[in-house]
Tab-separated table of C-alpha atoms in Angstrom:
chain	number	residue	atom	x	y	z
A	737	MET	CA	-41.014	22.801	45.834
A	738	ARG	CA	-39.076	21.131	48.321
A	739	TYR	CA	-36.276	19.824	45.893
A	740	GLY	CA	-36.560	23.767	44.074
A	741	TRP	CA	-33.022	24.300	45.375
A	742	LEU	CA	-31.604	20.581	44.394
A	743	TRP	CA	-32.812	21.336	40.601
A	744	PHE	CA	-31.583	24.959	40.819
A	745	TYR	CA	-27.853	23.629	42.151
A	746	LEU	CA	-28.007	21.129	39.270
A	747	ARG	CA	-28.598	23.237	36.430
A	748	ARG	CA	-25.798	25.973	37.441
A	749	MET	CA	-23.441	22.998	38.157
A	750	GLY	CA	-24.499	21.766	34.696
A	751	ARG	CA	-23.558	25.267	33.091
A	752	CYS	CA	-20.338	25.646	34.720
A	753	PHE	CA	-19.527	22.236	33.553
A	754	TRP	CA	-20.318	23.041	29.752
A	755	LEU	CA	-18.219	26.145	30.469
A	756	SER	CA	-15.389	23.836	31.538
A	757	LEU	CA	-15.679	21.598	28.783
A	758	ALA	CA	-15.486	24.804	26.194
A	759	LEU	CA	-12.358	25.913	28.195
A	760	LEU	CA	-10.648	22.648	27.704
A	761	ALA	CA	-11.518	22.535	24.587
A	762	GLY	CA	-10.096	25.500	23.175
A	763	PRO	CA	-6.670	24.252	23.687
A	764	LEU	CA	-7.137	21.010	22.218
A	765	ALA	CA	-8.662	22.816	18.962
A	766	ILE	CA	-5.425	25.259	18.829
A	767	ALA	CA	-3.716	22.133	18.872
A	768	GLN	CA	-5.395	20.216	15.887
A	769	SER	CA	-4.934	23.522	13.419
A	770	ALA	CA	-2.791	23.113	10.521
A	771	ASP	CA	0.082	20.626	10.683
A	772	SER	CA	3.304	22.715	9.501
A	773	SER	CA	4.806	19.192	8.755
A	774	LEU	CA	2.368	18.517	5.859
A	775	ALA	CA	3.533	18.947	2.343
A	776	ILE	CA	2.063	21.419	0.450
A	777	SER	CA	-0.312	20.780	-2.467
A	778	PHE	CA	-2.053	22.707	-4.943
A	779	THR	CA	-5.452	21.046	-6.945
A	780	GLY	CA	-7.581	22.376	-9.793
A	781	ALA	CA	-10.809	20.520	-11.042
A	782	ILE	CA	-12.485	21.077	-14.195
A	783	ASN	CA	-16.288	19.429	-15.060
A	784	LEU	CA	-16.913	18.251	-18.470
A	785	PRO	CA	-19.888	16.482	-20.013
A	786	LEU	CA	-17.499	12.979	-20.780
A	787	ALA	CA	-17.161	9.860	-19.648
A	788	ILE	CA	-13.961	8.653	-18.162
A	789	LYS	CA	-11.853	7.260	-21.207
A	790	PRO	CA	-12.421	10.488	-23.531
A	791	MET	CA	-12.015	12.363	-20.501
A	792	HIS	CA	-8.470	10.753	-20.261
A	793	ALA	CA	-7.401	11.091	-23.799
A	794	MET	CA	-8.427	14.799	-23.485
A	795	ALA	CA	-6.576	15.162	-20.267
A	796	THR	CA	-3.427	13.555	-21.624
A	797	GLU	CA	-3.378	16.050	-25.058
A	798	ALA	CA	-4.053	18.523	-22.632
A	799	TRP	CA	-0.832	17.533	-20.007
A	800	LYS	CA	1.261	17.660	-23.302
A	801	VAL	CA	0.584	21.544	-23.884
A	802	SER	CA	0.732	22.361	-19.660
A	803	PHE	CA	2.732	20.419	-17.390
A	804	GLY	CA	4.417	18.509	-20.236
A	805	ARG	CA	6.336	21.789	-21.447
A	806	GLU	CA	8.129	22.000	-17.876
A	807	PRO	CA	11.608	21.302	-17.372
A	808	GLY	CA	11.970	17.466	-16.774
A	809	ALA	CA	8.596	16.342	-17.824
A	810	ALA	CA	7.795	12.344	-17.408
A	811	ILE	CA	5.141	10.544	-17.606
A	812	VAL	CA	5.378	7.926	-14.842
A	813	LEU	CA	1.821	5.984	-15.373
A	814	ASN	CA	-0.692	6.434	-17.741
A	815	ASP	CA	-3.794	3.970	-16.884
A	816	ALA	CA	-6.519	5.052	-18.989
A	817	GLY	CA	-9.017	2.189	-17.927
A	818	ASN	CA	-8.941	4.117	-14.436
A	819	GLY	CA	-8.382	7.363	-15.832
A	820	LEU	CA	-5.202	8.257	-13.689
A	821	LEU	CA	-1.895	9.851	-14.860
A	822	GLU	CA	0.753	10.738	-13.060
A	823	THR	CA	3.969	12.619	-13.880
A	824	THR	CA	7.028	14.363	-12.597
A	825	ALA	CA	8.775	17.831	-13.515
A	826	HIS	CA	10.961	20.299	-11.747
A	827	PHE	CA	11.418	24.005	-11.719
A	828	ASN	CA	15.399	25.076	-11.578
A	829	PHE	CA	15.574	27.779	-8.132
A	830	ARG	CA	18.325	30.475	-7.391
A	831	SER	CA	17.673	32.171	-4.034
A	832	ALA	CA	16.694	36.053	-4.934
A	833	LYS	CA	17.557	36.656	-0.771
A	834	LEU	CA	20.915	35.027	-0.319
A	835	ASN	CA	23.556	35.823	-2.649
A	836	GLY	CA	26.301	33.227	-3.681
A	837	ARG	CA	24.588	30.518	-2.164
A	838	GLU	CA	25.635	28.234	-4.879
A	839	GLU	CA	24.914	25.201	-2.396
A	840	THR	CA	21.268	26.306	-2.570
A	841	MET	CA	20.919	26.552	-5.927
A	842	GLY	CA	19.358	23.946	-7.774
A	843	ARG	CA	15.738	22.226	-8.746
A	844	VAL	CA	12.753	21.402	-7.344
A	845	THR	CA	11.010	18.665	-8.091
A	846	TYR	CA	7.328	17.984	-7.672
A	847	ARG	CA	4.484	15.507	-9.002
A	848	VAL	CA	1.242	15.580	-10.811
A	849	ARG	CA	-1.410	13.164	-10.244
A	850	ILE	CA	-4.260	14.036	-12.919
A	851	ARG	CA	-7.339	11.606	-12.415
A	852	SER	CA	-10.469	11.531	-14.707
A	853	GLU	CA	-13.552	10.270	-14.119
A	854	ASN	CA	-17.376	10.674	-15.882
A	855	GLY	CA	-18.165	14.241	-15.850
A	856	THR	CA	-14.926	15.773	-14.186
A	857	CYS	CA	-11.264	15.816	-13.894
A	858	SER	CA	-9.039	16.448	-10.793
A	859	VAL	CA	-5.112	17.841	-10.798
A	860	ALA	CA	-3.150	17.771	-7.999
A	861	VAL	CA	0.551	18.900	-8.229
A	862	THR	CA	2.368	17.569	-4.922
A	863	GLN	CA	5.568	16.551	-2.886
A	864	PHE	CA	7.276	19.414	-3.998
A	865	LYS	CA	11.493	18.516	-3.033
A	866	HIS	CA	14.316	20.814	-2.741
A	867	HIS	CA	17.800	19.684	-4.133
A	868	GLY	CA	20.698	21.920	-3.944
A	869	ASN	CA	23.827	22.170	-6.043
A	870	LYS	CA	25.729	19.294	-5.677
A	871	ALA	CA	28.290	20.643	-7.513
A	872	ALA	CA	29.253	23.611	-5.340
A	873	LEU	CA	32.299	23.728	-3.711
A	874	ARG	CA	31.263	22.581	-0.350
A	875	GLY	CA	28.408	20.609	-1.563
A	876	GLY	CA	24.886	20.892	-1.983
A	877	ILE	CA	22.130	21.641	0.877
A	878	ASP	CA	19.090	20.085	0.479
A	879	LEU	CA	16.199	21.510	2.154
A	880	GLY	CA	13.747	18.351	1.143
A	881	LEU	CA	10.290	18.249	1.578
A	882	VAL	CA	8.345	21.657	1.022
A	883	THR	CA	6.192	21.682	3.547
A	884	VAL	CA	3.392	24.235	4.441
A	885	GLY	CA	4.993	26.047	7.211
A	886	GLY	CA	7.797	26.502	9.320
A	887	PRO	CA	11.394	25.506	9.028
A	888	PRO	CA	13.060	22.793	6.600
A	889	LEU	CA	12.457	19.247	8.359
A	890	GLY	CA	15.648	17.816	8.106
A	891	ARG	CA	19.010	19.509	9.202
A	892	THR	CA	20.677	22.459	6.673
A	893	PRO	CA	24.374	22.241	7.586
A	894	GLY	CA	25.866	25.450	6.592
A	895	LEU	CA	22.636	27.431	7.158
A	896	SER	CA	21.094	29.419	9.868
A	897	THR	CA	17.785	28.541	10.764
A	898	TRP	CA	16.814	31.840	9.999
A	899	GLY	CA	18.164	31.378	6.307
A	900	ALA	CA	17.009	27.829	6.226
A	901	LYS	CA	13.756	28.871	6.665
A	902	ASN	CA	13.746	32.257	4.369
A	903	ILE	CA	15.106	29.818	1.184
A	904	LEU	CA	12.120	27.618	2.342
A	905	GLU	CA	9.669	30.221	2.146
A	906	GLU	CA	11.530	31.495	-1.326
A	907	VAL	CA	10.459	27.881	-2.530
A	908	ARG	CA	7.204	27.806	-1.326
A	909	ALA	CA	6.257	30.864	-3.432
A	910	ARG	CA	8.036	29.635	-6.593
A	911	SER	CA	6.284	26.379	-5.682
A	912	ARG	CA	2.757	27.632	-5.673
A	913	ALA	CA	3.222	30.163	-8.280
A	914	THR	CA	4.445	27.223	-10.404
A	915	ALA	CA	1.513	25.181	-9.373
A	916	ASP	CA	-0.901	28.154	-10.188
A	917	ARG	CA	0.538	28.791	-13.977
A	918	VAL	CA	0.709	25.269	-14.925
A	919	ILE	CA	-2.817	24.315	-13.356
A	920	GLY	CA	-3.914	27.338	-14.792
A	921	ALA	CA	-2.578	25.838	-18.472
A	922	PHE	CA	-3.869	22.596	-18.168
A	923	VAL	CA	-7.315	23.265	-17.196
A	924	ALA	CA	-7.714	26.053	-20.049
A	925	ALA	CA	-6.147	23.775	-22.713
A	926	MET	CA	-9.124	21.115	-21.289
A	927	HIS	CA	-11.524	23.746	-22.071
A	928	THR	CA	-9.831	24.730	-25.468
A	929	THR	CA	-9.929	21.537	-26.653
A	930	ALA	CA	-13.959	20.653	-25.408
A	931	SER	CA	-14.973	23.767	-27.210
A	932	ASP	CA	-13.132	22.740	-30.478
A	933	ARG	CA	-15.723	19.528	-30.665
């Protein structure tokens, strides 16, 4: 019992130590939240009872009636052996918020990566990049890589910070809508082809 007070003191200090550690971890946890400089990316997947090669062949056909119908669609890599299909496309952009802003009117390019494996096929739409209208009187204004949040990563001469951020939010919304629509069309085409077999 002579050392009872010491045991009590150590237990109390131990609680204080863990409480202090938890309080310190709070700001660190917040700092590790999603980085707004990361590029936006949208994904989808479908499971079918197929081996990699027939899955890749089906994915290539489904691409033709989904991503392949988008403006500027082109195949960059078609590796049937590894079940990999990489393509590019774009959509035209014009801000609905800033009237007469010809410099930002242009296109948003993006990449599509379709990976076929035994029993599954996944698709990722990434690397959205805004390119302004180069034919505009004052030249095009590129917002560059479309990130998950915040203002554009680079300088936007001729645009206020508020204007650049708002236009980029429009581009994000259009990117999400485009990715959701075309991934949905791709998955539906895969389902349709599989049910026809």
